[in-house]
Tab-separated table of C-alpha atoms in Angstrom:
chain	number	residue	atom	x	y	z
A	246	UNK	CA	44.121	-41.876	86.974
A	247	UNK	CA	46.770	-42.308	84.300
A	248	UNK	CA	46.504	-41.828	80.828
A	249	UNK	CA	48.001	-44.338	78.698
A	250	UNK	CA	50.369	-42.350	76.386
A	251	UNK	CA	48.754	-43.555	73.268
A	252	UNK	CA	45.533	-41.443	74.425
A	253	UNK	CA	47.872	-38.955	75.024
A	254	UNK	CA	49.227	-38.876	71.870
A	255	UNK	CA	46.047	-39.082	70.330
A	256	UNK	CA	44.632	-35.849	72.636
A	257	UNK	CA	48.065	-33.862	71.543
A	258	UNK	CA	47.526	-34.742	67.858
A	259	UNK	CA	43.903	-33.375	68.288
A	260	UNK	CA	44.397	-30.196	69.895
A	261	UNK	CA	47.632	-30.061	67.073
A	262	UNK	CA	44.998	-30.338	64.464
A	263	UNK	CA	41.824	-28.251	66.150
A	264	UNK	CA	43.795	-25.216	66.728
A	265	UNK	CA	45.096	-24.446	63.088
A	266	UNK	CA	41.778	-25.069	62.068
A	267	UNK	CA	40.146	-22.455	64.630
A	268	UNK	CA	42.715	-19.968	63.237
A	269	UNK	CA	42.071	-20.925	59.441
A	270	UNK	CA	37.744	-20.615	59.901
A	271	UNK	CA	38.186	-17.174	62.201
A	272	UNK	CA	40.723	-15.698	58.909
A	273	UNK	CA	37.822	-16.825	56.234
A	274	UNK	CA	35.140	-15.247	58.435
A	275	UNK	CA	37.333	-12.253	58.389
A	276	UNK	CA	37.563	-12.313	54.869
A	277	UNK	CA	34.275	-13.062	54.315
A	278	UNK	CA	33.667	-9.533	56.474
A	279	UNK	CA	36.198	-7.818	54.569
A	280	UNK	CA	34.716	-8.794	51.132
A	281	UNK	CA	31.324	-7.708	52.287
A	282	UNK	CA	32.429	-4.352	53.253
A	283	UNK	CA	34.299	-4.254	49.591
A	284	UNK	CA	31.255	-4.986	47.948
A	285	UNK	CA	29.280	-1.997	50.179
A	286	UNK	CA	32.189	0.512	49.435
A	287	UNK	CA	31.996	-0.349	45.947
A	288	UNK	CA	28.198	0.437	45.454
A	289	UNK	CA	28.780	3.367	47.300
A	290	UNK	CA	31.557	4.610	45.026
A	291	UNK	CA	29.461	3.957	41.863
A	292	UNK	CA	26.634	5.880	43.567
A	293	UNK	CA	28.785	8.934	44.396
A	294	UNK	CA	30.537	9.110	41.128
A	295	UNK	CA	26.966	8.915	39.772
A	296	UNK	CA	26.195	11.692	41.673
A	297	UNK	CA	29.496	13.494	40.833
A	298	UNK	CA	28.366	12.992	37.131
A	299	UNK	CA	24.776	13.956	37.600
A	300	UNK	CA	25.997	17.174	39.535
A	301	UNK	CA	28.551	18.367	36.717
A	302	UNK	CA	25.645	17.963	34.478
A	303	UNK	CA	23.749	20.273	36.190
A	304	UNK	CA	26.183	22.629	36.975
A	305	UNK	CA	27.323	22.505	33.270
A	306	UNK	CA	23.296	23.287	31.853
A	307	UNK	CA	22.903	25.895	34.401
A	308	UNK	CA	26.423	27.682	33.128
A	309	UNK	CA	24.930	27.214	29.565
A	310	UNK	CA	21.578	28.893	30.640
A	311	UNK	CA	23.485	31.406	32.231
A	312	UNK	CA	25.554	31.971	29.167
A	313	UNK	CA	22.621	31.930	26.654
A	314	UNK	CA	20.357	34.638	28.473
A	315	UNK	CA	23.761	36.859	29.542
A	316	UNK	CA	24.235	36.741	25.532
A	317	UNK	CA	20.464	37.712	24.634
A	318	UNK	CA	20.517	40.191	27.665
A	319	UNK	CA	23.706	42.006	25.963
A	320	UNK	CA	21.851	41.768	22.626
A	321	UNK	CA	19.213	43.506	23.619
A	322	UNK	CA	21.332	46.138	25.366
A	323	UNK	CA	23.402	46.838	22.385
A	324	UNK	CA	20.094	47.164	20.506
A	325	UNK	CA	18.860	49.581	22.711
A	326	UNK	CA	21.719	51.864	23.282
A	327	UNK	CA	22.027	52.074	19.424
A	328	UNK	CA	18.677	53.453	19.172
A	329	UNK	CA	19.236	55.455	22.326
A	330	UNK	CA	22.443	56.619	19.974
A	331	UNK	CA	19.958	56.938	16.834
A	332	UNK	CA	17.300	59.549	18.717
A	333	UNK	CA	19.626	61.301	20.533
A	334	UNK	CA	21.865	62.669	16.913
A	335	UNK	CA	18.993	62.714	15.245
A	336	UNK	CA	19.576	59.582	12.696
A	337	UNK	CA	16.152	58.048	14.143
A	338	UNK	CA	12.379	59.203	15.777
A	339	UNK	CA	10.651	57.589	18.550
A	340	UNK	CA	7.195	57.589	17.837
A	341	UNK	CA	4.471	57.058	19.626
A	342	UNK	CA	1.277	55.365	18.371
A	343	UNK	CA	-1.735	57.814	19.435
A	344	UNK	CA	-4.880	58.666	17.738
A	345	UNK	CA	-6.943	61.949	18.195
A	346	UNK	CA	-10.313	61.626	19.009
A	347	UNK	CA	-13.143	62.416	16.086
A	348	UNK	CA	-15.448	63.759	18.994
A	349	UNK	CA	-14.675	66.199	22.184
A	350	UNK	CA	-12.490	69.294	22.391
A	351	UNK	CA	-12.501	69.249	18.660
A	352	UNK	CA	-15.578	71.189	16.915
A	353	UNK	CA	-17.241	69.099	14.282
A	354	UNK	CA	-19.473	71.913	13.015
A	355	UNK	CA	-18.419	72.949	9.499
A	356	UNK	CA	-16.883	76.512	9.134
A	357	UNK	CA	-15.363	76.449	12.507
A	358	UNK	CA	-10.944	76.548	12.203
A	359	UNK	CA	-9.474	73.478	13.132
A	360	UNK	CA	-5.492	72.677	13.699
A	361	UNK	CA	-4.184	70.435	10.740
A	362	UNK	CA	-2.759	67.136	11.326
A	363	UNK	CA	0.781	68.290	12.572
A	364	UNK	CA	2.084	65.100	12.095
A	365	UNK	CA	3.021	61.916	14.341
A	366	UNK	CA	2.990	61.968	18.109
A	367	UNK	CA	6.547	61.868	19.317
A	368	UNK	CA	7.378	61.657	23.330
A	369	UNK	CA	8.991	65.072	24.759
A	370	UNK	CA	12.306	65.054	24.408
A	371	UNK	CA	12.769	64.543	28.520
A	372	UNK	CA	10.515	61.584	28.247
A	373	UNK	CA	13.263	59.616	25.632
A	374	UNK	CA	15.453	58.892	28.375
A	375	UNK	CA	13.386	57.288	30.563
A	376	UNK	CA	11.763	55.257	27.449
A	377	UNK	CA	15.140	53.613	27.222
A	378	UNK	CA	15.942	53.244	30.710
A	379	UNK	CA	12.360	50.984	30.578
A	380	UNK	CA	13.555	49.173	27.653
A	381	UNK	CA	16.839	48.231	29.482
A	382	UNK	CA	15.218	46.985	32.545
A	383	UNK	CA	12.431	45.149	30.691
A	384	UNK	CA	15.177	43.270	28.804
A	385	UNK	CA	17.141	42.530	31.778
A	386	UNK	CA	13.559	41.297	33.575
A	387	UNK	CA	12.243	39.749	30.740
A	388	UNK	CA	16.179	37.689	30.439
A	389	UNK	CA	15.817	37.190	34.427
A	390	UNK	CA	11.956	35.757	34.036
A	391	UNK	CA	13.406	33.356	31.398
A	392	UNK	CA	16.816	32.311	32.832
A	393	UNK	CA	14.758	31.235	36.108
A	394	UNK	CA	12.367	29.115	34.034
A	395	UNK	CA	15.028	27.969	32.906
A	396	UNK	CA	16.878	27.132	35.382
A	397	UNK	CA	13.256	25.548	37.243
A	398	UNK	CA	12.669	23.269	34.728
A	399	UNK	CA	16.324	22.192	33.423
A	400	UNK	CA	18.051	22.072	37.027
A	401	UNK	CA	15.717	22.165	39.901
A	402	UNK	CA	13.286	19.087	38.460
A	403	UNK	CA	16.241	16.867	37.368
A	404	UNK	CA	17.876	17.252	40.815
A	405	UNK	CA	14.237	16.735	42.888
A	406	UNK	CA	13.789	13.800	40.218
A	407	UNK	CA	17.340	12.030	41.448
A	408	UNK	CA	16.809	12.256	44.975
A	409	UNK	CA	17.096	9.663	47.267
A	410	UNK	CA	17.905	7.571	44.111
A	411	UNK	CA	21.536	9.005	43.853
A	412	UNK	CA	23.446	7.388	46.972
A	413	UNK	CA	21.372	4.185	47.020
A	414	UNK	CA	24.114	2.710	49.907
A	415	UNK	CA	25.506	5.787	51.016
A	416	UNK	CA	24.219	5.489	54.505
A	417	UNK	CA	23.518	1.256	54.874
A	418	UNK	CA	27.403	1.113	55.427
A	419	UNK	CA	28.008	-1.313	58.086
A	420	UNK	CA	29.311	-0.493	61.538
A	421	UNK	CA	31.900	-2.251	62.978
């Protein structure tokens, strides 16, 4: 069987005409693809710079927490190293707040002697420097106790509150 050239023609001017447009749908789908994955990329770069942001916040109140109870923690120091300073030359007293009791090794018949009121109880003079030692490691404690609460309710919530929320697309990337 012959073909008459005008089908011939008509076939060549066909396949002349499919072809090109196989090529042209295959490059949109492409691009189509391609402008999918730029959209996915792009969430996921908003979501990580969120979470860049959202970290340096963090990092930047838990420096400032840091820096707040170092600064009350070397207050207190200073305080307590110039009374150390005070007791030991002298310049100051630590007293102690004691009463004597009215009743017990202490005759309350009249006529009996009794020992006058020598004055205010004051620790042994061994004693001071373990007094001070206490005060320092209360204040460093009491700085600790408070820079972890801190620290619990400034950094730990906010970052438990963000999860899962931060890198909404970070994983739904497609595959190829």
């Amino acid at each position: 069987m012959t073909i008459s050239p005008f089908k011939a023609a008509l076939i060549a001017i066909l396949i002349t005409a499919l072809v090109p447009m196989y090529w042209f749908i295959r490059v949109v789908d492409q691009r189509d693809e391609a402008l999918e994955d730029v959209r996915g990329l792009n969430a996921e770069v908003v979501g990580l710079r969120q979470a860049a942001r959202i970290s340096g916040e963090m990092l930047a109140e838990r420096d400032a927490i840091d820096q707040r109870n170092t600064e009350e923690l070397t207050d207190a120091r200073t305080e307590n190293e110039r009374l150390r300073r005070a007791v030991g030359d002298g310049t100051g007293r630590l007293h102690v707040r004691a009463t004597c009791p009215a009743f017990g090794s202490v005759s309350a018949t009249p006529g009996t002697a009794r020992v006058a009121d020598a004055g205010t109880a004051e620790l042994a003079a061994d004693a001071r420097p373990d007094y001070f030692s206490l005060r320092d490691e209360l204040a460093l404690t009491r700085q600790m106790v408070l820079g972890l609460q801190q620290y619990a309710l400034g950094v730990c919530q906010r970052s438990s509150a963000h999860q899962g929320t931060t890198f909404p697309n970070l994983n739904e990337r497609k595959k190829p």
